[in-house]
């Protein structure tokens, strides 16, 4: 079970992690992970889950949610302090075993945690196609039909 201090509850936090964080997908899950900003390292890592109706009926969704919570409780010590993580269950998660879900979550987490950070201020390299100015092709217009009322 995840401690209350490690649960992601506010929709703004979910939205921020999904929109601004890194994403890695596997067969049964997609993991969104937002690294902490400056000054937020005093907060614990927080985790949230999204299991929608495409996964299955309520019993199946709750089972997937419980399994994902258990997997993330084991992964919690490896997450950076202050980080936000959202685990989104995909429809195949309903038929996945605990071991398959754990492998998918671990693989996706490993990818988002070890992905290189791209510097925002790095200049873009221009390719030969970008360097040459592109000329617009002349557009051909079809002759317009005369109005039916004879004008």
Short mmCIF file of N, CA, C and O in Angstrom, two decimals, residues 143-151:
data_model
loop_
_atom_site.label_atom_id
_atom_site.label_comp_id
_atom_site.label_asym_id
_atom_site.label_seq_id
_atom_site.Cartn_x
_atom_site.Cartn_y
_atom_site.Cartn_z
N UNK A 143 -10.49 25.74 -64.29
CA UNK A 143 -11.38 26.78 -64.81
C UNK A 143 -12.73 26.70 -64.10
O UNK A 143 -13.25 25.62 -63.85
N UNK A 144 -13.25 27.86 -63.79
CA UNK A 144 -14.50 27.90 -63.06
C UNK A 144 -15.67 27.85 -64.02
O UNK A 144 -15.63 28.44 -65.11
N UNK A 145 -16.68 27.13 -63.64
CA UNK A 145 -17.86 26.99 -64.47
C UNK A 145 -18.66 28.29 -64.47
O UNK A 145 -18.67 29.03 -63.49
N UNK A 146 -19.32 28.56 -65.56
CA UNK A 146 -20.14 29.76 -65.66
C UNK A 146 -21.37 29.61 -64.76
O UNK A 146 -21.88 28.50 -64.59
N UNK A 147 -21.85 30.70 -64.19
CA UNK A 147 -23.04 30.61 -63.34
C UNK A 147 -24.23 30.10 -64.13
O UNK A 147 -24.37 30.36 -65.32
N UNK A 148 -25.10 29.41 -63.44
CA UNK A 148 -26.25 28.79 -64.08
C UNK A 148 -27.28 29.82 -64.54
O UNK A 148 -28.02 29.58 -65.47
N UNK A 149 -27.36 30.93 -63.87
CA UNK A 149 -28.40 31.90 -64.25
C UNK A 149 -27.97 32.81 -65.40
O UNK A 149 -28.64 33.74 -65.76
N UNK A 150 -26.81 32.55 -65.98
CA UNK A 150 -26.35 33.25 -67.18
C UNK A 150 -25.64 34.56 -66.89
O UNK A 150 -25.36 35.30 -67.79
N UNK A 151 -25.36 34.88 -65.71
CA UNK A 151 -24.66 36.14 -65.42
C UNK A 151 -23.19 36.00 -65.49
O UNK A 151 -22.48 35.17 -65.36
#
